[in-house]
Coordinates of N, CA and C in Angstrom, one line a residue:
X1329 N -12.8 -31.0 31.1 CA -13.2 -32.3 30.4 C -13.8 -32.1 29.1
X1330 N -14.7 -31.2 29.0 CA -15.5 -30.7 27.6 C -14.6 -30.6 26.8
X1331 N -13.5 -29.8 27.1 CA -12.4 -29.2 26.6 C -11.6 -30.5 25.8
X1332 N -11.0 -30.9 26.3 CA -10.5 -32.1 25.9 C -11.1 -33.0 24.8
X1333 N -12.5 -33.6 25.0 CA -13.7 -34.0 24.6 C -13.4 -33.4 23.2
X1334 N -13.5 -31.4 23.0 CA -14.3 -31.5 22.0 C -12.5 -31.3 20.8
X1335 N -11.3 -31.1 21.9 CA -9.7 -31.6 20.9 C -10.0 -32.7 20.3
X1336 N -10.2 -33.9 21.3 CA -10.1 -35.4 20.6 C -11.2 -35.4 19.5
X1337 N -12.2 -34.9 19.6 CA -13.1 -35.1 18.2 C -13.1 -34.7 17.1
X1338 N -12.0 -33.2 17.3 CA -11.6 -32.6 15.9 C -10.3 -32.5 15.3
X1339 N -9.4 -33.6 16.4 CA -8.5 -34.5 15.8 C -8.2 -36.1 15.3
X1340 N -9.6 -36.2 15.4 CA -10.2 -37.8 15.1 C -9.9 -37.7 13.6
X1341 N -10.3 -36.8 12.4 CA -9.9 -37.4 11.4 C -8.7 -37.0 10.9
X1342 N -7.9 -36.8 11.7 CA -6.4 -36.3 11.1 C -5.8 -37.8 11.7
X1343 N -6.3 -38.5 11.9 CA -5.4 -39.9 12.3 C -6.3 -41.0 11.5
X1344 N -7.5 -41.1 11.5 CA -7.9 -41.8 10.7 C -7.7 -41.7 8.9
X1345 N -7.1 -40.4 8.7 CA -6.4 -40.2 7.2 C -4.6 -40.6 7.1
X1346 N -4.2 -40.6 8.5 CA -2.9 -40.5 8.4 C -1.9 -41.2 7.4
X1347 N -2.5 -41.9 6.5 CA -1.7 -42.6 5.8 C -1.4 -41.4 4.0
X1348 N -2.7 -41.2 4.2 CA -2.3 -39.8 3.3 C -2.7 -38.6 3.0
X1349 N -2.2 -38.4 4.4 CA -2.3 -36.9 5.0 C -0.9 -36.2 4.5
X1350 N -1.0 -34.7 4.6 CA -0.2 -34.1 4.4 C -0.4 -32.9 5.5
X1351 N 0.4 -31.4 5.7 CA 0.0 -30.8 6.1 C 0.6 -29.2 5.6
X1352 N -0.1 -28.7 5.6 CA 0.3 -26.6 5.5 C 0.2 -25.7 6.3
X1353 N 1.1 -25.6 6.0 CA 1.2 -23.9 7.3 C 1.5 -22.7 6.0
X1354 N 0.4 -21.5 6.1 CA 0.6 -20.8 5.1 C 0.2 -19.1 6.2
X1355 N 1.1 -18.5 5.4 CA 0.4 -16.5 6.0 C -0.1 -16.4 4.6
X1356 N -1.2 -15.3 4.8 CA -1.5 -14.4 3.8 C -1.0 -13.5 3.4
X1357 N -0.5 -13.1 2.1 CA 0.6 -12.3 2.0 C 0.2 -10.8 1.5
X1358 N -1.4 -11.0 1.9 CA -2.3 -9.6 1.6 C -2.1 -9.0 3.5
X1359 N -1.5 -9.8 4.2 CA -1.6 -8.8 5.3 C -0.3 -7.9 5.2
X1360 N 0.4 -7.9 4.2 CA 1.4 -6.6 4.2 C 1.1 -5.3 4.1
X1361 N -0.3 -5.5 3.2 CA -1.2 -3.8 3.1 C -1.1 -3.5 4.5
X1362 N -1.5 -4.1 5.5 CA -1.3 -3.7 6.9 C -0.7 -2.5 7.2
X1363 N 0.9 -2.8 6.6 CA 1.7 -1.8 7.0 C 1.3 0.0 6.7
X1364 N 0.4 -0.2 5.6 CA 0.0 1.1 5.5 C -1.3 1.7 5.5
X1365 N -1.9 0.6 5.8 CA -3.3 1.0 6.1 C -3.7 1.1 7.7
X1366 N -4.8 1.6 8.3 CA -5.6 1.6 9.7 C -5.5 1.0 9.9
X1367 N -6.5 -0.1 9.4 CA -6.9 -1.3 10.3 C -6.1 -2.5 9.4
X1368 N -5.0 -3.7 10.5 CA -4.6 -4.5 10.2 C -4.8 -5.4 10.4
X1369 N -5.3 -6.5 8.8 CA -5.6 -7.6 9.2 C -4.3 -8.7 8.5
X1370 N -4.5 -9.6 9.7 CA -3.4 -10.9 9.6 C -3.8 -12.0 9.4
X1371 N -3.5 -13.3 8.7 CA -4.4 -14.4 8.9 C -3.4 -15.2 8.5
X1372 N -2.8 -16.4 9.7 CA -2.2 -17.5 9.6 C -3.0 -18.7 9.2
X1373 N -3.0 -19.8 8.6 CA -3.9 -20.8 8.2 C -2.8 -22.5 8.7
X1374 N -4.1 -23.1 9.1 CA -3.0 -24.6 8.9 C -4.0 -25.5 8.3
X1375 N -3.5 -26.3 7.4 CA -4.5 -27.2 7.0 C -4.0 -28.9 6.3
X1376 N -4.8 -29.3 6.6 CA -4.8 -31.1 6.9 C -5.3 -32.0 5.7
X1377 N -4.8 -32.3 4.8 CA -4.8 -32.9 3.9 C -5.4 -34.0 3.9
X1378 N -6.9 -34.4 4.0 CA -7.2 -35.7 4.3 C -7.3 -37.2 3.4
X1379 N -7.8 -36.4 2.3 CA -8.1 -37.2 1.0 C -7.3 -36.5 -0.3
X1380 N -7.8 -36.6 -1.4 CA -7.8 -35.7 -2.5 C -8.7 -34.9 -2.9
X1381 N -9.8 -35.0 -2.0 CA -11.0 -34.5 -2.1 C -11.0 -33.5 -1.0
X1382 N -10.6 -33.5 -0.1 CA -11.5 -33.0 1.4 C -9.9 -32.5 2.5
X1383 N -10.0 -31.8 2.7 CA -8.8 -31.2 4.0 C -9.6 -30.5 4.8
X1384 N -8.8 -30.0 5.8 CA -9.3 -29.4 7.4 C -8.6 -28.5 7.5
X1385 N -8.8 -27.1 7.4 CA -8.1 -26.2 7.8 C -8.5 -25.2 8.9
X1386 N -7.2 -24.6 9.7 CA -7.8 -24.1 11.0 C -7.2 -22.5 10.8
X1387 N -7.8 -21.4 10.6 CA -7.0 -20.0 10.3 C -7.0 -19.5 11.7
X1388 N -6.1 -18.3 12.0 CA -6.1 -17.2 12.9 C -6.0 -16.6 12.5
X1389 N -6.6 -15.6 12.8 CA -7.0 -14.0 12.0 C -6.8 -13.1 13.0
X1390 N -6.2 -12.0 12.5 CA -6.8 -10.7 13.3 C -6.7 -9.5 12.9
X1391 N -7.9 -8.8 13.5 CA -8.2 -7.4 12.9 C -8.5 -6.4 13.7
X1392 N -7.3 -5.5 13.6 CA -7.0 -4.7 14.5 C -6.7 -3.0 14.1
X1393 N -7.5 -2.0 14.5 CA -6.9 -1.0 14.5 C -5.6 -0.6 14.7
X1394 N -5.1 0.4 14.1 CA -3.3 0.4 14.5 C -3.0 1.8 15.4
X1395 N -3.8 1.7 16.1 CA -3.8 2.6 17.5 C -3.8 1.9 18.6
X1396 N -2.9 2.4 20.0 CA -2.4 1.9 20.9 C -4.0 1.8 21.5
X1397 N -4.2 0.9 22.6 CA -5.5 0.3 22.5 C -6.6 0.6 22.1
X1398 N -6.9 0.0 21.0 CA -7.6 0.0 20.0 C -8.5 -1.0 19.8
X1399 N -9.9 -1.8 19.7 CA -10.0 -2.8 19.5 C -9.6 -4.2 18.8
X1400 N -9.5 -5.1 19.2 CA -9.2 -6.0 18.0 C -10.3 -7.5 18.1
X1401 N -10.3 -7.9 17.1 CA -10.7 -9.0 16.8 C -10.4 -10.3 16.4
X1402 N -9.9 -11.2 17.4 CA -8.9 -12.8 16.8 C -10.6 -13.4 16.8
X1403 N -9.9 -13.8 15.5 CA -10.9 -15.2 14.9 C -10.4 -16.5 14.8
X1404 N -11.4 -17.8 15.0 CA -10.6 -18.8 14.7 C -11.6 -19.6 14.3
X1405 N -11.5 -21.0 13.8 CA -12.4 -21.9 13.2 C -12.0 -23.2 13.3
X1406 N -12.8 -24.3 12.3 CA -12.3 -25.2 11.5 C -13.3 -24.7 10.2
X1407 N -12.9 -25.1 9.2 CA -13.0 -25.0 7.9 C -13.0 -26.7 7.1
X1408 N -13.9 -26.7 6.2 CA -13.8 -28.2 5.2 C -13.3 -26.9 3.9
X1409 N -12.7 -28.3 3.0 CA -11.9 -27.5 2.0 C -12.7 -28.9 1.0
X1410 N -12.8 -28.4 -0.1 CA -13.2 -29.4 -0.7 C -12.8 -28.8 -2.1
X1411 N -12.2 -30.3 -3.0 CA -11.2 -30.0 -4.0 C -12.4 -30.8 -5.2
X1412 N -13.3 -29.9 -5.5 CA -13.9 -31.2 -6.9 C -12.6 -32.1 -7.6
X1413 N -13.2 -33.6 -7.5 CA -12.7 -34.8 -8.4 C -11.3 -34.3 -7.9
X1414 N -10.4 -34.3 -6.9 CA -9.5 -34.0 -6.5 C -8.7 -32.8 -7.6
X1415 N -9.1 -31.8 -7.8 CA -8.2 -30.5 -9.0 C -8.1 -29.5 -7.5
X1416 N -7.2 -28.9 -8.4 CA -6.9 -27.8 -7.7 C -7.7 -26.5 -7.2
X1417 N -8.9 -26.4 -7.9 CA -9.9 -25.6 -7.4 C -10.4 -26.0 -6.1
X1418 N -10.7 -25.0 -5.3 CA -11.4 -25.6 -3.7 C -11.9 -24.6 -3.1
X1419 N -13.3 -25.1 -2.7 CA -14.6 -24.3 -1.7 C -14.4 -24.8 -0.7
X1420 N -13.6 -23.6 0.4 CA -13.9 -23.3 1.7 C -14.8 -22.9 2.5
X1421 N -15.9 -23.9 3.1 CA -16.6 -23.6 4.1 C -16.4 -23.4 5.5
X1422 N -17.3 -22.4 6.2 CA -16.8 -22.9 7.8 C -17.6 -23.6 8.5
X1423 N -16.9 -24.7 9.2 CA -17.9 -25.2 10.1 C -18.5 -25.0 11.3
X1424 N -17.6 -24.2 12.0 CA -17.4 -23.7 12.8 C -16.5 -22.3 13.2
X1425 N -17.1 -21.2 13.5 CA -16.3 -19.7 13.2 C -16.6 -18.9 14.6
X1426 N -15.5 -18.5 15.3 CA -15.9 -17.8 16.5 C -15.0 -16.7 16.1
X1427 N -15.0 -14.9 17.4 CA -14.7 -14.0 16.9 C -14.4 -13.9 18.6
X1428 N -13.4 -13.4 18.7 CA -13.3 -12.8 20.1 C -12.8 -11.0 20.5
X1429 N -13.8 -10.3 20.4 CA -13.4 -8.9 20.5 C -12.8 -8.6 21.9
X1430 N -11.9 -7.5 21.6 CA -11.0 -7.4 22.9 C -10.9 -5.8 22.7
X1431 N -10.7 -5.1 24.0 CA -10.7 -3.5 23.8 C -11.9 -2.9 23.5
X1432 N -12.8 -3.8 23.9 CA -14.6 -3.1 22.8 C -14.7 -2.0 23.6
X1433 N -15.2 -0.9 22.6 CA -15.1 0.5 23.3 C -16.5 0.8 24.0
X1434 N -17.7 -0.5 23.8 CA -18.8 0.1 24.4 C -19.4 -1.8 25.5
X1435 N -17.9 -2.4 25.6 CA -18.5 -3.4 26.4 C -17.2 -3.6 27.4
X1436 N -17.9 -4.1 28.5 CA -17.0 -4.5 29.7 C -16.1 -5.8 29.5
X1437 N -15.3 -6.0 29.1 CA -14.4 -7.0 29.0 C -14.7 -7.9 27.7
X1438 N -14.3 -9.0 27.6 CA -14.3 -9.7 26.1 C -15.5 -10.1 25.3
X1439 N -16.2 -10.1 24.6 CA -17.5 -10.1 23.6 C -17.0 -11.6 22.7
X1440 N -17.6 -12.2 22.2 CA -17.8 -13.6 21.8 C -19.4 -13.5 20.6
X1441 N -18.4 -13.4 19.2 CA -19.3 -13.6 17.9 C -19.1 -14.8 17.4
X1442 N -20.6 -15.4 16.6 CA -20.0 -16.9 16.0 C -20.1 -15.5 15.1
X1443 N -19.4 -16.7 13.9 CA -19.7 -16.3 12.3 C -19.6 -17.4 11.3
X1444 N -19.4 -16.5 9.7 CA -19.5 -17.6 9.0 C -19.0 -16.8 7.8
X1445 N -17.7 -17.8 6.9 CA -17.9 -17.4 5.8 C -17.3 -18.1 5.0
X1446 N -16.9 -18.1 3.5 CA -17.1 -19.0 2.4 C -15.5 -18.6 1.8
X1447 N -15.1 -19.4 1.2 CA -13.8 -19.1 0.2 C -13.9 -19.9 -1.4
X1448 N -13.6 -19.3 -2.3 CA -13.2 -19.9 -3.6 C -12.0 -19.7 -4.0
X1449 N -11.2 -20.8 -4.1 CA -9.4 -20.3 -4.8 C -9.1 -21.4 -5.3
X1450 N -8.0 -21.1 -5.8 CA -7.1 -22.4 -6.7 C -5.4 -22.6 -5.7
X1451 N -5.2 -24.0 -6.1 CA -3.9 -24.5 -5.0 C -2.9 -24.6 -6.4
X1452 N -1.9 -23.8 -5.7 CA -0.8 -24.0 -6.8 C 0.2 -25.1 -5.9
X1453 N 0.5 -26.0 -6.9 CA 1.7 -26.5 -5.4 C 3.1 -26.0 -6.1
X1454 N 4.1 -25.6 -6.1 CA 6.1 -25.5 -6.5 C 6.6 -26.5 -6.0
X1455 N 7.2 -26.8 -6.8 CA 8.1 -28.3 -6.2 C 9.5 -27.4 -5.1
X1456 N 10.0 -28.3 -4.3 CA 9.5 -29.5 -3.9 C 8.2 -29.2 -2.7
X1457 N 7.8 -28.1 -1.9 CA 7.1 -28.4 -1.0 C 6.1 -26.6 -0.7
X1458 N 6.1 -26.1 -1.5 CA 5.8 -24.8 -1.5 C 4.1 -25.1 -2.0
X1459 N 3.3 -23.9 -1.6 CA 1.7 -24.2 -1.8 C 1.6 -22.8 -2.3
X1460 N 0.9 -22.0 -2.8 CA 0.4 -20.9 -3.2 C -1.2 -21.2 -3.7
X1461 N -2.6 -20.2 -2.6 CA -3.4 -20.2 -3.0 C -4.0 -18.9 -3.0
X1462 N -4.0 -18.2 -4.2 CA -5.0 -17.4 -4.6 C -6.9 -17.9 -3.9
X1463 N -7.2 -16.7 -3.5 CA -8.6 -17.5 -3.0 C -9.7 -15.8 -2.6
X1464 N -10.6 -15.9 -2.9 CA -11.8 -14.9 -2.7 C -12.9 -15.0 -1.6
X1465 N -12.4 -14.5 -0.6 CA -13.2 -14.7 0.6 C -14.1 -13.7 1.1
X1466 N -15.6 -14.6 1.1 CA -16.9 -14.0 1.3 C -17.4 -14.4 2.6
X1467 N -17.8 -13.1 3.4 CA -18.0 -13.5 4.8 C -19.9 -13.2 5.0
X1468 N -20.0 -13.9 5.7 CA -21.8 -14.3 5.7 C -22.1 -14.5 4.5
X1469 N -21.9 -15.5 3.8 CA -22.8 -15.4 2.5 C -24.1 -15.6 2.4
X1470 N -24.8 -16.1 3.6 CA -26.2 -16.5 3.5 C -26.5 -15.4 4.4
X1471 N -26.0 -14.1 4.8 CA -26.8 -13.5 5.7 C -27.4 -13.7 7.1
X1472 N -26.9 -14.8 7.4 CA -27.3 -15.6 8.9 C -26.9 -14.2 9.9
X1473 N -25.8 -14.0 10.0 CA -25.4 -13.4 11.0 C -25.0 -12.0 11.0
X1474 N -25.8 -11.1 10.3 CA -25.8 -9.9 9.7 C -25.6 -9.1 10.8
X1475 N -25.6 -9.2 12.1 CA -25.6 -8.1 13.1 C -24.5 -8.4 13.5
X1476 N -23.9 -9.1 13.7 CA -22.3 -9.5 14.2 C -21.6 -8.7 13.2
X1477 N -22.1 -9.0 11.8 CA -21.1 -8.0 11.0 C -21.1 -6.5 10.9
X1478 N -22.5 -6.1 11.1 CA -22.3 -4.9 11.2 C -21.8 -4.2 12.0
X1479 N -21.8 -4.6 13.4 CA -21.4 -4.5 14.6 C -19.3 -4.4 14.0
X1480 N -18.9 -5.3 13.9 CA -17.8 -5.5 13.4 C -17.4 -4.2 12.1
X1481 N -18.2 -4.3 11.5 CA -17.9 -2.9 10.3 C -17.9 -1.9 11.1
X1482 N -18.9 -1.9 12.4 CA -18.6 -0.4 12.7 C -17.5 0.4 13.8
X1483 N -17.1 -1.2 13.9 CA -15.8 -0.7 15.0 C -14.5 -0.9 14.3
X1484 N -14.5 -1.1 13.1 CA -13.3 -0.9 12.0 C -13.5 -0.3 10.9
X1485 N -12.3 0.9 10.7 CA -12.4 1.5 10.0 C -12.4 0.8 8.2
X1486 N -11.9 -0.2 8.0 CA -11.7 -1.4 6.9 C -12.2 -2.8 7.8
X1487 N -13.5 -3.3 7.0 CA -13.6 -4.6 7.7 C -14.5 -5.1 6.2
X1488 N -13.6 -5.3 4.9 CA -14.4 -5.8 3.6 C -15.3 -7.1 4.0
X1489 N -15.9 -7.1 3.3 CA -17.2 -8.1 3.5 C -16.7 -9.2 2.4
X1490 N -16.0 -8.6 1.4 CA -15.9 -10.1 0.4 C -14.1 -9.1 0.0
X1491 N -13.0 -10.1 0.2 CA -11.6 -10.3 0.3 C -10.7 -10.8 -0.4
X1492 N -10.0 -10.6 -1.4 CA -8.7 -11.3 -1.9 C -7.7 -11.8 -0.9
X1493 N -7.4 -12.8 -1.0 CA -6.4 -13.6 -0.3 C -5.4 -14.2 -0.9
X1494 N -4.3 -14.1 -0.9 CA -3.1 -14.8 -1.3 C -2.1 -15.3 0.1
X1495 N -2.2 -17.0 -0.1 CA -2.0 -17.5 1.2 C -0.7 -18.3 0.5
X1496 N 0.1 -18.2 1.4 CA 1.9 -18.6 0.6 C 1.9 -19.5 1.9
X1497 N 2.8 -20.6 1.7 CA 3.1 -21.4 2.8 C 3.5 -22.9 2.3
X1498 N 4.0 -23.8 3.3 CA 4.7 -25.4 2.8 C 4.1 -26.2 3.3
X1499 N 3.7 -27.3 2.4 CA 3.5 -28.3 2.9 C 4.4 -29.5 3.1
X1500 N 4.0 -30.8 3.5 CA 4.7 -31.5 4.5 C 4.1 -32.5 4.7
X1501 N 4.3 -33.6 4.3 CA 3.6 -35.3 4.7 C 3.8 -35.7 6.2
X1502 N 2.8 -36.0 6.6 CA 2.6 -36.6 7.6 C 2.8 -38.0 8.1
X1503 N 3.9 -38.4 8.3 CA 4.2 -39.7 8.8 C 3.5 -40.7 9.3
X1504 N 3.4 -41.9 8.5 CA 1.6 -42.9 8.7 C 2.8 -43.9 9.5
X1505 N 1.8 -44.1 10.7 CA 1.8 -44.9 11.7 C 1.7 -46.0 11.1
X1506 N 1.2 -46.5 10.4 CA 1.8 -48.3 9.5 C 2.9 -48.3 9.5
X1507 N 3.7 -47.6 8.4 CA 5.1 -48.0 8.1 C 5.7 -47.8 9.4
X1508 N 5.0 -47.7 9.7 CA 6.3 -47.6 11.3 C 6.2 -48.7 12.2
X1509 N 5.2 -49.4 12.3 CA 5.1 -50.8 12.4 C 5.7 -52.0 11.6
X1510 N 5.7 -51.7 10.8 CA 6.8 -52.0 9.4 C 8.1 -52.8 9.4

């Protein structure tokens, strides 16, 4: 029931925007270093176009050593995105940031970190439906949660604290329930 409860509340404003909403699905195209580095990190993003000002985006992440069981780390969130005066510049906060370690070499089954971190990038859009954002991602920037990270640094051999991101992906209008009454 919680469960449910806390879907419907964090899809409450993707229907009260629906008239001009949009949506993205983007990878980051910095997880190719992967292929030749230790530790690989992935990060899928989807995000919710609410206003001109403000969207919702939700990433999966993961960071994983590239040894057969090896630890790894899926992350997930929601994020506010906020576009000053609707431009293409936009500060990513999180509002919420969980961490789920799996394989932890010195705990019994799965480990549970919040966290927290920040993004600054720019939104390129290509016609017709293409997104490209350059963006610089800083994790804990206020220091709140310093032991989760260290903890995290020291079970990866690569786990940067502040990140280049290049997030490639399409967006896509979201069909408003008016005109369809219409």
């Amino acid at each position: 029931m919680h469960i449910r409860l806390c879907v419907l509340f964090l899809l409450m404003p993707f229907s009260l925007a629906a008239s001009q909403a949009s949506i993205c699905t983007s990878i980051d195209l910095r997880s190719l270093e992967s292929l030749v580095l230790d530790t690989a990190q992935v990060r899928i993003e989807a995000t919710v176009a609410l206003t001109g000002e403000f969207s919702l985006s939700i990433p999966v992440s993961l960071v994983a050593e590239r040894r057969r069981g090896a630890v790894q780390c899926w992350e997930t969130g929601l994020f506010l995105q906020y576009h000053p005066l609707s431009y293409d510049l936009f500060l990513s906060l999180s509002l919420m940031q969980v961490a789920l370690l799996a394989n932890h070499p010195y705990e019994e089954g799965p480990q549970f970190l919040f966290l927290n971190e920040m993004a600054v990038g720019w939104q390129f859009s290509v016609p017709p439906s293409i997104v490209i954002k350059p963006c610089l991602v800083i994790k804990d920037p206020h220091k709140v949660f310093v032991q989760e990270y260290e903890e995290l640094g020291a079970l990866f051999s690569q786990f940067p604290m502040v990140r280049f991101a290049l997030l490639v992906g399409w967006k896509f209008p979201v069909p408003s329930s008016k005109k369809a009454e219409q």
